[in-house]
Short mmCIF file of C-alpha atoms in Angstrom, two decimals:
data_model
loop_
_atom_site.label_atom_id
_atom_site.label_comp_id
_atom_site.label_asym_id
_atom_site.label_seq_id
_atom_site.Cartn_x
_atom_site.Cartn_y
_atom_site.Cartn_z
CA UNK A 26 0.00 0.00 0.00
CA UNK A 27 2.82 2.37 0.91
CA UNK A 28 4.60 1.64 -2.39
CA UNK A 29 1.41 2.45 -4.31
CA UNK A 30 1.11 5.78 -2.46
CA UNK A 31 4.75 6.62 -3.15
CA UNK A 32 4.38 5.74 -6.87
CA UNK A 33 1.28 7.89 -7.03
CA UNK A 34 3.05 10.83 -5.40
CA UNK A 35 6.02 10.43 -7.75
CA UNK A 36 3.73 10.37 -10.80
CA UNK A 37 1.87 13.44 -9.57
CA UNK A 38 5.14 15.27 -8.90
CA UNK A 39 6.45 14.45 -12.39
CA UNK A 40 3.17 15.51 -14.04
CA UNK A 41 3.06 18.84 -12.16
CA UNK A 42 6.71 19.49 -12.93
CA UNK A 43 6.14 18.97 -16.67
CA UNK A 44 3.03 21.13 -16.53
CA UNK A 45 4.92 23.90 -14.72
CA UNK A 46 7.73 23.80 -17.29
CA UNK A 47 5.27 23.98 -20.23
CA UNK A 48 3.53 26.92 -18.52
CA UNK A 49 6.71 28.85 -17.81
CA UNK A 50 8.30 28.40 -21.26
CA UNK A 51 6.25 31.11 -23.03
CA UNK A 52 6.98 33.62 -20.26
CA UNK A 53 10.70 32.85 -20.33
CA UNK A 54 10.78 33.26 -24.11
CA UNK A 55 8.89 36.61 -23.89
CA UNK A 56 11.37 37.79 -21.24
CA UNK A 57 14.28 36.76 -23.46
CA UNK A 58 12.68 38.42 -26.51
CA UNK A 59 12.35 41.69 -24.61
CA UNK A 60 16.14 41.94 -24.68
CA UNK A 61 16.50 41.06 -28.40
CA UNK A 62 16.53 43.39 -31.42
CA UNK A 63 13.57 43.06 -33.80
CA UNK A 64 15.54 41.32 -36.58
CA UNK A 65 16.63 38.54 -34.22
CA UNK A 66 13.02 37.88 -33.17
CA UNK A 67 11.78 37.85 -36.76
CA UNK A 68 14.55 35.43 -37.79
CA UNK A 69 12.69 32.68 -35.95
CA UNK A 70 14.00 30.10 -33.54
CA UNK A 71 13.30 29.44 -29.89
CA UNK A 72 16.66 30.44 -28.46
CA UNK A 73 16.16 31.61 -24.87
CA UNK A 74 19.51 33.39 -24.67
CA UNK A 75 19.67 36.51 -26.91
CA UNK A 76 22.50 36.54 -29.42
CA UNK A 77 22.50 40.35 -29.21
CA UNK A 78 21.58 41.36 -25.67
CA UNK A 79 20.26 44.92 -25.49
CA UNK A 80 18.29 47.20 -23.18
CA UNK A 81 17.30 49.42 -26.10
CA UNK A 82 13.74 48.05 -26.15
CA UNK A 83 13.09 49.20 -22.59
CA UNK A 84 14.83 52.51 -23.14
CA UNK A 85 12.80 53.13 -26.30
CA UNK A 86 9.35 52.49 -24.82
CA UNK A 87 10.08 54.92 -21.95
CA UNK A 88 11.79 57.66 -23.93
CA UNK A 89 10.64 57.55 -27.56
CA UNK A 90 7.15 56.16 -27.03
CA UNK A 91 5.95 59.30 -25.30
CA UNK A 92 2.62 57.92 -24.04
CA UNK A 93 3.89 54.68 -22.55
CA UNK A 94 4.80 56.19 -19.15
CA UNK A 95 1.35 57.86 -19.11
CA UNK A 96 -0.36 54.54 -19.89
CA UNK A 97 1.56 52.92 -17.07
CA UNK A 98 0.59 55.71 -14.69
CA UNK A 99 -3.08 55.41 -15.76
CA UNK A 100 -3.05 51.67 -15.04
CA UNK A 101 -1.45 52.18 -11.65
CA UNK A 102 -3.98 54.88 -10.64
CA UNK A 103 -6.98 52.86 -11.75
CA UNK A 104 -5.79 49.53 -10.30
CA UNK A 105 -4.60 50.88 -6.94
CA UNK A 106 -7.59 53.11 -6.22
CA UNK A 107 -10.06 50.51 -7.54
CA UNK A 108 -8.49 47.79 -5.41
CA UNK A 109 -8.50 49.97 -2.26
CA UNK A 110 -12.20 50.86 -2.76
CA UNK A 111 -13.10 47.22 -3.30
CA UNK A 112 -11.32 46.11 -0.15
CA UNK A 113 -13.27 48.63 1.92
CA UNK A 114 -16.73 48.41 0.38
CA UNK A 115 -16.77 44.66 -0.32
CA UNK A 116 -15.66 44.00 3.25
CA UNK A 117 -18.24 46.40 4.72
CA UNK A 118 -21.04 44.84 2.69
CA UNK A 119 -19.91 41.30 3.53
CA UNK A 120 -19.65 42.15 7.23
CA UNK A 121 -23.12 43.75 7.26
CA UNK A 122 -24.68 40.64 5.58
CA UNK A 123 -22.93 38.32 8.00
CA UNK A 124 -23.17 40.20 11.34
CA UNK A 125 -25.79 42.95 11.32
CA UNK A 126 -29.47 42.17 11.51
CA UNK A 127 -31.50 44.64 9.44
CA UNK A 128 -34.78 44.49 7.47
CA UNK A 129 -34.28 42.91 4.04
CA UNK A 130 -30.92 41.36 4.78
CA UNK A 131 -31.87 38.06 3.18
CA UNK A 132 -33.28 39.87 0.13
CA UNK A 133 -30.04 41.79 -0.35
CA UNK A 134 -28.04 38.61 -0.03
CA UNK A 135 -30.19 36.98 -2.73
CA UNK A 136 -29.66 40.03 -4.93
CA UNK A 137 -25.88 39.67 -4.52
CA UNK A 138 -26.12 36.01 -5.52
CA UNK A 139 -28.26 36.95 -8.53
CA UNK A 140 -25.72 39.52 -9.69
CA UNK A 141 -23.10 36.76 -9.76
CA UNK A 142 -25.09 35.10 -12.57
CA UNK A 143 -25.10 38.18 -14.85
CA UNK A 144 -22.33 38.17 -17.48
CA UNK A 145 -20.21 41.31 -17.65
CA UNK A 146 -21.06 41.74 -21.35
CA UNK A 147 -24.70 42.33 -20.48
CA UNK A 148 -23.89 45.42 -18.42
CA UNK A 149 -21.40 47.02 -20.84
CA UNK A 150 -23.97 49.08 -22.82
CA UNK A 151 -25.98 50.25 -19.74
CA UNK A 152 -22.73 51.25 -18.04
CA UNK A 153 -21.63 53.20 -21.12
CA UNK A 154 -24.99 55.05 -21.32
CA UNK A 155 -24.92 55.92 -17.63
CA UNK A 156 -21.31 57.15 -17.79
CA UNK A 157 -22.15 59.26 -20.85
CA UNK A 158 -25.04 60.92 -19.03
CA UNK A 159 -22.81 61.61 -16.05
CA UNK A 160 -20.09 63.04 -18.28
CA UNK A 161 -17.59 60.47 -17.02
CA UNK A 162 -16.40 59.14 -20.39
CA UNK A 163 -12.65 59.49 -20.89
CA UNK A 164 -12.03 59.85 -17.16
CA UNK A 165 -10.56 57.86 -14.25
CA UNK A 166 -13.84 57.77 -12.38
CA UNK A 167 -15.48 56.19 -15.42
CA UNK A 168 -13.21 53.16 -14.96
CA UNK A 169 -13.04 53.11 -11.19
CA UNK A 170 -16.53 53.82 -9.91
CA UNK A 171 -18.46 51.07 -11.83
CA UNK A 172 -15.95 48.51 -10.53
CA UNK A 173 -15.50 49.74 -6.97
CA UNK A 174 -17.68 46.93 -5.64
CA UNK A 175 -17.82 43.32 -6.74
CA UNK A 176 -20.57 40.84 -5.92
CA UNK A 177 -18.15 37.91 -5.98
CA UNK A 178 -16.00 39.35 -3.21
CA UNK A 179 -18.97 40.63 -1.23
CA UNK A 180 -20.09 36.98 -1.11
CA UNK A 181 -16.53 35.82 -0.27
CA UNK A 182 -16.18 38.30 2.61
CA UNK A 183 -19.66 37.45 3.83
CA UNK A 184 -18.68 33.79 4.05
CA UNK A 185 -15.47 34.74 5.83
CA UNK A 186 -17.24 36.89 8.45
CA UNK A 187 -19.91 34.25 9.08
CA UNK A 188 -17.14 32.09 10.57
CA UNK A 189 -15.45 34.99 12.32
CA UNK A 190 -15.41 34.44 16.11
CA UNK A 191 -18.08 36.56 17.87
CA UNK A 192 -16.09 36.48 21.09
CA UNK A 193 -13.56 38.91 19.59
CA UNK A 194 -16.27 41.44 18.77
CA UNK A 195 -17.88 40.98 22.18
CA UNK A 196 -14.57 41.65 23.89
CA UNK A 197 -14.16 44.80 21.77
CA UNK A 198 -17.64 45.96 22.78
CA UNK A 199 -16.81 45.43 26.45
CA UNK A 200 -13.73 47.63 25.92
CA UNK A 201 -15.97 50.39 24.63
CA UNK A 202 -15.63 50.07 20.85
CA UNK A 203 -18.67 50.72 18.72
CA UNK A 204 -19.60 48.84 15.58
CA UNK A 205 -17.47 51.01 13.29
CA UNK A 206 -14.47 50.98 15.61
CA UNK A 207 -14.72 47.19 16.01
CA UNK A 208 -14.86 46.74 12.25
CA UNK A 209 -11.88 48.93 11.32
CA UNK A 210 -9.68 48.33 14.39
CA UNK A 211 -10.35 44.66 15.17
CA UNK A 212 -12.14 42.85 12.35
CA UNK A 213 -10.30 44.25 9.35
CA UNK A 214 -6.75 43.61 10.71
CA UNK A 215 -7.75 40.04 11.53
CA UNK A 216 -9.24 39.55 8.05
CA UNK A 217 -5.86 39.93 6.30
CA UNK A 218 -5.99 36.43 4.72
CA UNK A 219 -9.26 37.18 2.98
CA UNK A 220 -8.23 40.74 2.15
CA UNK A 221 -4.93 39.54 0.68
CA UNK A 222 -6.68 37.07 -1.62
CA UNK A 223 -9.22 39.68 -2.61
CA UNK A 224 -6.52 42.26 -3.31
CA UNK A 225 -4.72 39.96 -5.76
CA UNK A 226 -7.82 39.08 -7.80
CA UNK A 227 -9.30 42.62 -7.81
CA UNK A 228 -5.98 44.22 -8.76
CA UNK A 229 -5.51 41.74 -11.61
CA UNK A 230 -9.04 42.42 -12.84
CA UNK A 231 -8.41 46.17 -13.02
CA UNK A 232 -4.86 45.78 -14.33
CA UNK A 233 -5.84 43.36 -17.15
CA UNK A 234 -9.11 45.05 -18.04
CA UNK A 235 -9.18 45.73 -21.78
CA UNK A 236 -12.83 46.17 -22.84
CA UNK A 237 -13.77 48.95 -20.37
CA UNK A 238 -10.86 51.28 -21.22
CA UNK A 239 -11.34 50.53 -24.95
CA UNK A 240 -15.00 51.63 -24.76
CA UNK A 241 -14.75 54.49 -22.24
CA UNK A 242 -11.44 56.14 -23.21
CA UNK A 243 -11.28 58.10 -26.45
CA UNK A 244 -8.13 60.15 -25.80
CA UNK A 245 -4.91 58.14 -26.32
CA UNK A 246 -3.36 59.79 -23.27
CA UNK A 247 -6.05 58.21 -21.07
CA UNK A 248 -5.45 54.63 -22.28
CA UNK A 249 -4.36 52.00 -19.82
CA UNK A 250 -1.59 49.54 -20.69
CA UNK A 251 -3.74 46.74 -22.18
CA UNK A 252 -5.21 49.16 -24.71
CA UNK A 253 -2.00 51.14 -25.16
CA UNK A 254 -0.04 48.03 -26.15
CA UNK A 255 -1.95 47.97 -29.41
CA UNK A 256 -0.18 51.21 -30.30
CA UNK A 257 2.97 49.19 -31.01
CA UNK A 258 1.21 47.63 -33.97
CA UNK A 259 0.86 49.38 -37.33
CA UNK A 260 -0.64 48.55 -40.70
CA UNK A 261 2.73 47.46 -42.03
CA UNK A 262 4.73 46.03 -39.14
CA UNK A 263 4.42 44.72 -35.58
CA UNK A 264 7.29 45.74 -33.30
CA UNK A 265 7.51 42.58 -31.28
CA UNK A 266 10.62 43.70 -29.45
CA UNK A 267 8.77 46.70 -28.01
CA UNK A 268 5.67 44.63 -27.34
CA UNK A 269 7.67 42.05 -25.39
CA UNK A 270 9.42 44.75 -23.34
CA UNK A 271 6.16 46.53 -22.61
CA UNK A 272 4.55 43.19 -21.68
CA UNK A 273 7.31 42.50 -19.14
CA UNK A 274 6.73 45.95 -17.58
CA UNK A 275 3.00 45.17 -17.63
CA UNK A 276 3.53 41.83 -15.87
CA UNK A 277 5.97 42.93 -13.17
CA UNK A 278 3.45 44.69 -10.79
CA UNK A 279 1.21 41.61 -10.77
CA UNK A 280 4.14 39.33 -9.92
CA UNK A 281 5.26 41.60 -7.08
CA UNK A 282 1.71 41.83 -5.73
CA UNK A 283 1.32 38.07 -5.76
CA UNK A 284 4.69 37.53 -4.08
CA UNK A 285 3.82 40.04 -1.35
CA UNK A 286 0.28 38.78 -0.64
CA UNK A 287 0.94 35.07 -1.12
CA UNK A 288 1.81 34.72 2.56
CA UNK A 289 -1.78 35.54 3.49
CA UNK A 290 -3.05 32.45 1.68
CA UNK A 291 -0.98 30.25 3.95
CA UNK A 292 -2.13 32.17 7.04
CA UNK A 293 -5.72 31.74 5.94
CA UNK A 294 -5.40 27.96 6.14
CA UNK A 295 -4.76 28.12 9.86
CA UNK A 296 -6.75 31.20 10.75
CA UNK A 297 -8.75 30.80 13.98
CA UNK A 298 -9.28 34.35 15.16
CA UNK A 299 -7.95 33.75 18.64
CA UNK A 300 -4.85 35.99 18.46
#
C-alpha cells in the first residue's frame, strides 16, 4: 500500500513539474525576446539566450514612445484606487450581511447572488450610457466607480465573516468600541488572509481590463496599458521587441503583488481568530 502511495506521489510530482515547465516556457521566451533586437526575433528560432543582448527596447518604450509612461501611470492609478475601494466596500457589505441584523438582509443577499449570474457583457452598454449621461467618459472615475464593488467578493467576505469568532467582537464591545471601531480596528486587521486574496484578484481584474478602457477612453493619453499596447502595432509592421518589453513591464506589478500577498493564503489555512 505504501509503495502504491509513493508511486502515485512520484507520478503526480512528475506531471506537475512537466506542466509547470510547459507553462513557464512562453513567459521565459517573452522575457528573453524583450532583450532582443527586432531582426533577431523575426529570424525565428526558440533560443532563450539573446544573441545580441540589449536594453534598447526598454529605453525606447520609456523615452521615444511618449505615451507609454502615461499609460503605465493610468493603469497604476486605476488599479490601486479601484483595489482599495473594493477592499473597503466589499468587506463592509460582507460584514453587514454576516453580522448585522436589518430588514431585508436576506433579500439583499439573494440580490448579490443573482448579480453573480449576470455576465459582464450584459452590463457594458448600460454602463456606457450611464457614464455618458454623467459626463464620465474618458475619465478615471469612469473606470473606477463602476468597478469599486464586486458581488463575488462581497459573497466571499460574507462567508469569511460568518465564521469569524463573535467572542472577539464581544470583547471589543466590552472595551468600549462601537460597531465602526470594531470593524476597522479589530475585524479588518484580523481579516488579512481574505483581504490579501481579494486584493490579488481585484488588482488583476483592473490591471488586465481591456474592454472597459477601450470603450470608455477616447483620448490616447487616457489609455491604460492593455489598450496602449496595441499602439505598437501598425498597418505594415508589428514591433515585437517593443511589445515584449512593454509586456514585461505590464507583468511585473502583478508578480510583485502576488509575491507580497501570497503569505496571506498560507495564514488563511490556519486562521482561527484567537490571536
